[in-house]
Amino acid sequence: MNKKFYITTAIDYIDDVMHIGHAYQKIVADVLARYHRLMGEKVFFLTGVDEHGGKAEEAAKKARVEFKEWADKISQANKKQLQSLNISFDRFIRTTDQNHEKTVVDFWRRVEKKGDIYLGKYVGIYCQGCEGFITKKDLVKGKCPYHPTKTPRRLTEKNYFFRWSKYEDFLKNLLKNHPEFVLPESRRNEMLAFLNQGLEDVPISRPSVKWGIPVPDDPDHTIYVWFDALINYISGAPKDFWPADLHLLGKDNLRWHTLLWPAMLKSAGLELPKTVYAHDFFTLNGQKISKSLGNIIRPTELVKKFGTDGVRYYFIKYGPIARDVDLTLEKLKEVYNADLANGLGNLVARVAKLCEIYKVHIGKSGSYKFYPEISEILGKFRFEECLKNIWEKISNLDKYLDQNKPWEKSGINQTINWVNLIEGIREIAFNLQPFLPKTAEKIKKQFQGPKIKSEKPLFPRLK
Ligand SMILES: [Zn+2]
């Protein structure tokens, strides 16, 4: 049986259509999904939207649209955004999907049966941006560090609570004994430090939020949006894919995924995911990307300008995999022209032209493998290194051409080894597949032999 690989992304709230800040994670997940498929594994790639919670409810009200209509609209729009980036998800889950709602109710009952749910009263603060019950210790200058423009709300509510505190030791051991469970390592240390302050039980229902899944046997409450959303990882994939191999998410979602989710799973008697990887964020021209700052850019807008693979290349190479990164459109254009129009695009055009002029006849393409380094560095989430590696091969071929100058020689004086040159390009195309799938496909087709012809430039230069 083939090895399986189950990868998930965070599911986005539907208070607004996704922007380029959300897109980074989807692109990186797509690279991994495509890579594992090419390795012959059985892959399931899950993404989608979180349609519940107060944030979505308020957005629909503000837009004066029926909730269902709002949810349909944003979900469709998000899907379109993902498609513009060529994201090869196997399922786009909506937390209003029937099978999800049923799975959540079943999950609740399992946790309840374990004795881990009780009715209580919450007096504290809540960040609507995070949809999170937070504590004073979390605040920076009185605001949530991830939502500095929003004032956290004071809440006094009757809620159902989850006995989170019961799992404190379990979680400490999990993080200590399984360093691969939370990556990067700095995030694991952050979560261990949080655990060391002691865990308090957490509400898992809301009495005032209408848009949610009703609590079994108490429809005055809906299930807290995080308790509901995390379960999408189980309801979203065919049964035999659980446990997930990788949950990919932003650092703002870390606590729920690395501390609440494993405790919930343990309580329900289910297996834990293998790895949770939290990346950092893009800023745009030095500013946080946010609706309130009015600087949101959608993926489709970037794709229009730079093409799908132009955007993918930049995000994969310069994205915030392990630290915050500032994005500017000038830099994107610079990199596009240097690495894609000149680097890759120019090499492919040059070789194709030479093949055409010298009427090169070549055997059809065979089967290819990833460069050995790719597998190793991809496993370490070093996406930028993978591209550097491929671009080294590109520049080697460029050098080979410059040294041999085939355009100055003809017939018997020709020193170029056409087979090596063309096989080199074919290997590059194979290795590019997870990263720039459309471009890889075009090159593969152009160089499949026996004849090779010039085509339109892969990346027209941007002025
Ligand atoms: Zn927040």
XYZ file of C-alpha atoms and ligand atoms in Angstrom:
464
model
C 0.000 0.000 0.000
C 1.199 3.492 -0.787
C 2.286 5.751 2.033
C -0.349 8.341 2.858
C 0.140 12.046 3.406
C -2.649 14.135 4.877
C -2.051 17.882 4.957
C -4.362 20.654 6.140
C -4.340 24.448 6.228
C -6.176 26.699 8.625
C -9.722 27.401 7.491
C -10.350 31.108 7.050
C -13.114 33.102 8.700
C -15.696 34.422 6.291
C -15.903 37.956 7.646
C -14.144 38.892 4.408
C -12.652 37.362 1.253
C -9.148 36.013 1.795
C -6.158 38.262 1.064
C -2.519 37.663 0.185
C -1.665 37.237 3.869
C -3.826 34.100 3.939
C -2.557 32.929 0.561
C 1.006 32.235 1.666
C 0.056 29.209 3.740
C -2.108 27.746 0.980
C 0.743 27.985 -1.534
C 3.206 26.288 0.785
C 0.699 23.529 1.560
C 0.147 23.077 -2.152
C 3.876 22.636 -2.768
C 3.992 19.854 -0.181
C 0.827 18.175 -1.471
C 2.130 18.190 -5.038
C 5.550 16.929 -3.976
C 4.092 13.993 -2.047
C 1.780 13.119 -4.953
C 4.764 13.064 -7.314
C 6.506 10.730 -4.871
C 3.644 8.309 -5.445
C 2.003 8.784 -2.063
C -1.718 8.788 -1.373
C -2.319 12.455 -0.608
C -5.252 14.318 0.846
C -5.071 18.102 0.930
C -7.770 19.859 2.931
C -8.566 23.552 3.038
C -11.732 25.584 3.410
C -13.626 28.129 5.432
C -14.852 28.514 8.976
C -18.385 29.827 8.588
C -19.370 29.970 12.237
C -18.745 32.393 15.062
C -19.510 35.954 16.022
C -17.077 37.521 13.588
C -18.836 36.055 10.532
C -22.244 36.801 12.031
C -21.378 40.487 12.487
C -19.958 40.812 8.980
C -23.170 39.457 7.447
C -25.283 41.770 9.574
C -23.184 44.751 8.612
C -23.566 43.882 4.934
C -27.346 43.461 5.513
C -27.280 40.073 3.865
C -28.910 36.833 4.984
C -26.269 34.734 6.665
C -26.509 31.793 4.277
C -26.209 34.096 1.275
C -23.174 35.768 2.822
C -21.493 32.453 3.559
C -22.108 31.184 0.009
C -20.721 34.360 -1.473
C -17.513 34.461 0.551
C -16.911 30.730 0.186
C -17.232 30.960 -3.582
C -14.969 33.993 -3.680
C -12.318 32.262 -1.567
C -12.383 29.234 -3.798
C -11.800 31.473 -6.776
C -8.846 33.073 -5.018
C -7.323 29.654 -4.349
C -7.881 28.544 -7.927
C -6.101 31.627 -9.227
C -3.024 30.368 -7.358
C -3.466 26.837 -8.710
C -4.003 25.332 -5.241
C -4.659 21.611 -5.712
C -6.876 20.954 -2.694
C -8.815 17.695 -2.551
C -11.627 19.171 -0.523
C -12.765 22.684 0.277
C -14.624 22.211 3.538
C -17.262 24.582 4.880
C -18.064 24.150 8.543
C -21.750 24.345 7.609
C -21.344 21.107 5.606
C -23.718 18.536 7.032
C -21.153 15.828 7.577
C -19.011 18.277 9.536
C -21.855 19.310 11.836
C -22.643 15.700 12.556
C -18.997 14.893 13.319
C -18.815 17.835 15.742
C -21.889 16.651 17.633
C -20.474 13.119 17.857
C -17.174 14.524 19.090
C -18.933 16.617 21.750
C -20.751 13.547 23.008
C -17.537 11.554 23.296
C -15.892 14.314 25.333
C -19.032 14.670 27.443
C -19.103 10.938 28.113
C -15.517 11.159 29.307
C -16.720 13.637 31.953
C -14.778 16.536 30.449
C -17.668 18.976 29.904
C -19.453 20.927 32.640
C -21.661 24.005 32.849
C -20.009 27.054 34.398
C -19.661 30.793 34.210
C -16.994 32.735 32.344
C -15.952 36.151 33.559
C -13.086 37.465 31.502
C -11.997 38.887 28.179
C -12.572 37.799 24.613
C -10.845 38.840 21.395
C -13.352 38.781 18.565
C -10.506 38.952 16.017
C -9.056 35.695 17.342
C -12.458 34.392 18.419
C -10.532 33.593 21.547
C -11.014 33.579 25.314
C -7.810 35.291 26.382
C -6.296 36.371 29.653
C -4.758 39.623 30.859
C -1.347 38.005 30.487
C -1.938 37.820 26.717
C -2.514 41.558 26.307
C 0.069 44.038 25.099
C -0.820 47.610 26.095
C -4.353 46.433 26.788
C -4.829 44.932 23.298
C -4.514 41.500 21.759
C -1.065 41.378 20.085
C -2.648 40.076 16.857
C -5.487 42.634 16.835
C -4.019 45.880 18.095
C -6.829 47.969 16.576
C -9.608 46.089 18.369
C -10.531 46.485 22.000
C -11.005 43.096 23.648
C -14.488 42.595 25.095
C -15.340 41.889 28.708
C -17.589 38.858 28.886
C -19.765 37.417 31.595
C -21.410 34.312 30.195
C -22.839 31.005 31.207
C -20.877 28.476 29.175
C -20.089 24.839 28.911
C -16.459 24.338 29.840
C -13.904 21.795 28.702
C -11.661 20.364 31.420
C -8.501 21.595 29.749
C -6.594 21.729 33.042
C -6.921 17.970 33.361
C -4.635 17.606 30.326
C -1.828 19.871 31.479
C 0.635 17.076 32.212
C -0.358 15.166 29.126
C 0.389 18.243 26.994
C 3.682 18.963 28.740
C 4.846 15.417 28.071
C 3.637 15.563 24.501
C 5.649 18.695 23.758
C 8.714 17.509 25.645
C 8.835 13.985 24.258
C 7.795 14.757 20.691
C 9.842 17.699 19.472
C 8.418 17.188 15.967
C 4.888 17.852 17.219
C 5.322 21.643 17.210
C 7.577 23.308 14.663
C 9.579 25.497 14.457
C 11.273 24.821 17.772
C 10.886 28.401 19.007
C 7.113 27.900 18.874
C 7.356 24.754 20.924
C 9.255 26.650 23.603
C 6.619 29.365 23.528
C 3.879 26.790 24.111
C 5.829 25.080 26.894
C 6.226 28.459 28.592
C 2.469 28.988 28.292
C 1.800 25.570 29.805
C 4.129 26.306 32.684
C 1.878 29.168 33.750
C -0.840 26.574 34.344
C -3.912 25.745 32.242
C -7.416 26.868 33.105
C -10.553 25.212 31.787
C -11.893 26.881 28.669
C -15.467 27.625 27.534
C -16.559 25.555 24.532
C -20.006 27.040 24.013
C -21.448 30.517 23.545
C -24.950 31.500 24.630
C -25.075 34.672 22.523
C -23.756 33.496 19.160
C -26.476 32.277 16.844
C -24.330 31.089 13.941
C -22.924 27.878 15.210
C -23.771 24.261 15.832
C -26.312 23.884 18.650
C -24.983 22.186 21.785
C -26.495 18.690 21.980
C -29.482 18.765 24.379
C -29.109 22.506 25.039
C -29.961 24.516 21.914
C -29.705 27.824 23.794
C -25.981 27.476 23.324
C -23.926 27.026 20.191
C -20.610 25.215 20.178
C -17.634 27.568 20.498
C -16.189 28.270 17.086
C -12.730 26.848 17.799
C -14.013 23.593 19.251
C -16.144 23.291 16.122
C -13.486 24.388 13.613
C -10.663 22.138 14.798
C -12.838 19.105 14.178
C -12.875 19.943 10.442
C -9.575 18.115 10.212
C -11.415 14.918 11.048
C -14.661 15.509 9.186
C -12.848 16.894 6.129
C -10.987 13.795 4.966
C -11.856 10.157 4.334
C -11.536 8.162 7.578
C -8.361 6.273 6.730
C -6.383 9.512 6.384
C -6.534 10.418 10.069
C -4.241 11.241 11.851
C -3.084 14.206 9.798
C 0.588 14.288 8.922
C 0.765 18.057 8.952
C -1.384 20.938 10.140
C -0.041 24.119 8.580
C -1.160 27.401 10.150
C -0.231 30.928 11.145
C 1.404 31.665 14.489
C -1.782 33.347 15.771
C -3.532 29.954 15.732
C -0.794 28.106 17.530
C -2.300 27.703 20.985
C -5.541 26.168 19.748
C -3.770 23.691 17.525
C -0.966 22.620 19.806
C -2.673 22.705 23.197
C -6.453 22.638 22.854
C -6.730 20.280 19.868
C -4.533 17.450 21.260
C -6.364 17.670 24.592
C -9.705 17.424 22.799
C -8.493 14.436 20.786
C -7.109 12.717 23.852
C -10.423 13.242 25.624
C -12.337 11.828 22.653
C -9.961 8.860 22.477
C -8.609 9.726 19.035
C -5.096 9.781 17.604
C -3.072 13.002 17.472
C -1.769 14.720 14.337
C 1.938 14.204 13.754
C 3.149 17.759 13.230
C 1.801 21.266 13.640
C 3.854 23.878 11.784
C 3.208 27.573 12.470
C 4.593 30.171 10.086
C 4.990 33.916 10.553
C 3.305 36.734 8.631
C 3.714 39.014 5.672
C 3.553 42.725 6.233
C 2.883 45.001 3.265
C 5.121 48.037 2.837
C 5.972 47.729 6.518
C 2.348 47.571 7.695
C 0.179 44.773 9.017
C -2.228 43.611 6.270
C -5.708 44.320 7.548
C -9.136 45.476 6.578
C -9.077 48.286 9.117
C -5.856 49.649 7.597
C -7.374 49.430 4.128
C -4.282 47.860 2.549
C -5.707 44.509 1.541
C -4.615 42.948 -1.749
C -6.313 39.827 -3.101
C -4.312 37.023 -4.710
C -6.202 37.523 -8.011
C -4.931 41.103 -8.216
C -1.326 39.932 -7.930
C -1.902 37.067 -10.353
C -3.230 39.488 -12.961
C 0.039 41.364 -12.808
C 2.643 38.666 -12.210
C 0.935 35.450 -13.312
C 0.139 32.486 -11.065
C 3.677 31.157 -11.045
C 5.186 34.606 -10.655
C 3.284 35.007 -7.396
C 3.992 31.454 -6.297
C 7.719 31.837 -6.936
C 8.006 34.993 -4.884
C 5.909 33.690 -2.001
C 7.748 30.375 -1.826
C 11.172 31.957 -2.029
C 10.654 34.999 0.181
C 7.691 33.982 2.342
C 7.483 34.216 6.138
C 8.132 30.561 6.852
C 10.115 31.284 10.006
C 10.037 35.048 10.510
C 7.873 38.028 9.534
C 8.673 39.273 6.054
C 7.822 42.558 4.387
C 6.280 42.423 0.932
C 6.466 45.230 -1.604
C 5.265 45.116 -5.181
C 8.548 46.679 -6.339
C 10.496 43.762 -4.883
C 8.089 41.299 -6.461
C 8.627 42.884 -9.863
C 12.389 42.974 -9.419
C 12.530 39.286 -8.529
C 10.108 38.375 -11.311
C 12.304 40.047 -13.941
C 15.596 38.762 -12.547
C 14.769 35.156 -11.688
C 11.860 34.302 -13.962
C 12.023 36.497 -17.078
C 15.837 36.476 -17.202
C 16.831 33.331 -15.301
C 14.467 30.500 -16.112
C 12.567 32.084 -19.009
C 15.699 33.185 -20.821
C 17.444 29.805 -20.544
C 14.420 27.934 -21.867
C 13.992 30.376 -24.776
C 17.695 30.279 -25.617
C 17.945 26.511 -25.730
C 14.714 26.111 -27.681
C 15.888 28.634 -30.255
C 19.225 26.853 -30.680
C 17.497 23.491 -31.071
C 15.316 25.019 -33.740
C 18.193 26.620 -35.654
C 20.421 23.534 -35.537
C 17.482 21.181 -36.180
C 18.306 19.101 -33.145
C 16.602 15.710 -33.078
C 16.429 14.175 -29.654
C 14.989 11.064 -27.984
C 11.666 11.529 -26.206
C 11.726 12.467 -22.529
C 12.082 9.618 -20.053
C 11.309 9.491 -16.352
C 12.947 11.862 -13.931
C 13.586 12.178 -10.208
C 13.865 15.000 -7.724
C 17.368 16.240 -7.065
C 18.420 14.402 -3.876
C 18.762 17.665 -1.943
C 15.151 18.673 -2.615
C 13.583 15.918 -0.534
C 15.843 16.660 2.392
C 15.379 20.414 2.497
C 11.662 20.244 1.785
C 11.282 17.992 4.827
C 12.814 20.825 6.848
C 10.390 23.393 5.399
C 13.308 25.168 3.672
C 11.283 26.126 0.626
C 13.633 28.928 -0.382
C 16.553 26.484 -0.413
C 14.695 24.226 -2.831
C 14.301 27.059 -5.310
C 17.913 28.144 -4.840
C 18.933 24.610 -5.632
C 16.924 24.514 -8.853
C 18.179 27.958 -9.864
C 21.757 26.765 -9.437
C 21.067 24.140 -12.068
C 19.621 26.850 -14.305
C 22.713 28.979 -13.970
C 24.982 25.953 -14.575
C 23.323 25.367 -17.924
C 23.626 29.053 -18.735
C 27.344 28.876 -18.008
C 27.699 25.773 -20.127
C 26.143 27.609 -23.068
C 28.308 30.679 -22.565
C 31.458 28.563 -22.475
C 30.645 26.531 -25.573
C 29.016 29.307 -27.620
C 27.107 26.984 -29.960
C 25.801 30.006 -31.886
C 29.349 30.708 -33.159
C 29.973 27.199 -34.440
C 28.416 24.920 -36.948
C 28.493 21.224 -37.874
C 31.780 19.532 -37.105
C 33.043 22.352 -34.849
C 30.051 22.065 -32.514
C 31.174 21.139 -28.983
C 27.797 21.236 -27.299
C 26.374 17.987 -25.927
C 22.731 18.415 -26.894
C 21.539 15.384 -24.959
C 23.055 16.643 -21.697
C 21.701 20.115 -22.279
C 18.147 19.019 -23.042
C 18.060 16.386 -20.332
C 19.226 19.124 -17.959
C 16.207 21.232 -18.916
C 13.856 18.285 -18.586
C 15.164 17.596 -15.081
C 14.662 21.221 -14.152
C 11.075 21.029 -15.408
C 10.459 17.894 -13.358
C 11.817 19.502 -10.199
C 9.813 22.668 -10.742
C 6.491 20.799 -10.689
C 5.514 21.250 -7.025
C 6.561 24.905 -7.045
C 5.573 26.266 -10.468
C 3.245 23.592 -11.850
C 1.986 25.456 -14.927
C 5.460 26.523 -15.999
C 6.829 23.022 -15.441
C 4.081 21.632 -17.642
C 4.843 24.095 -20.440
C 8.560 23.285 -20.407
C 7.908 19.551 -20.313
C 5.701 19.835 -23.351
C 8.080 22.070 -25.251
C 11.050 19.770 -24.619
C 9.418 16.376 -24.950
C 11.161 15.784 -28.333
C 11.973 14.623 -30.858
C 11.795 18.169 -32.301
C 12.061 21.266 -30.144
C 10.662 24.612 -31.226
C 10.624 28.172 -29.949
C 7.491 29.217 -28.079
C 6.138 32.383 -26.515
C 8.267 33.589 -23.569
C 7.337 31.867 -20.289
C 7.604 35.116 -18.329
C 7.246 38.282 -20.403
C 9.435 41.027 -18.954
C 7.604 43.582 -16.842
C 8.334 47.250 -17.419
Zn -6.871 38.696 18.771
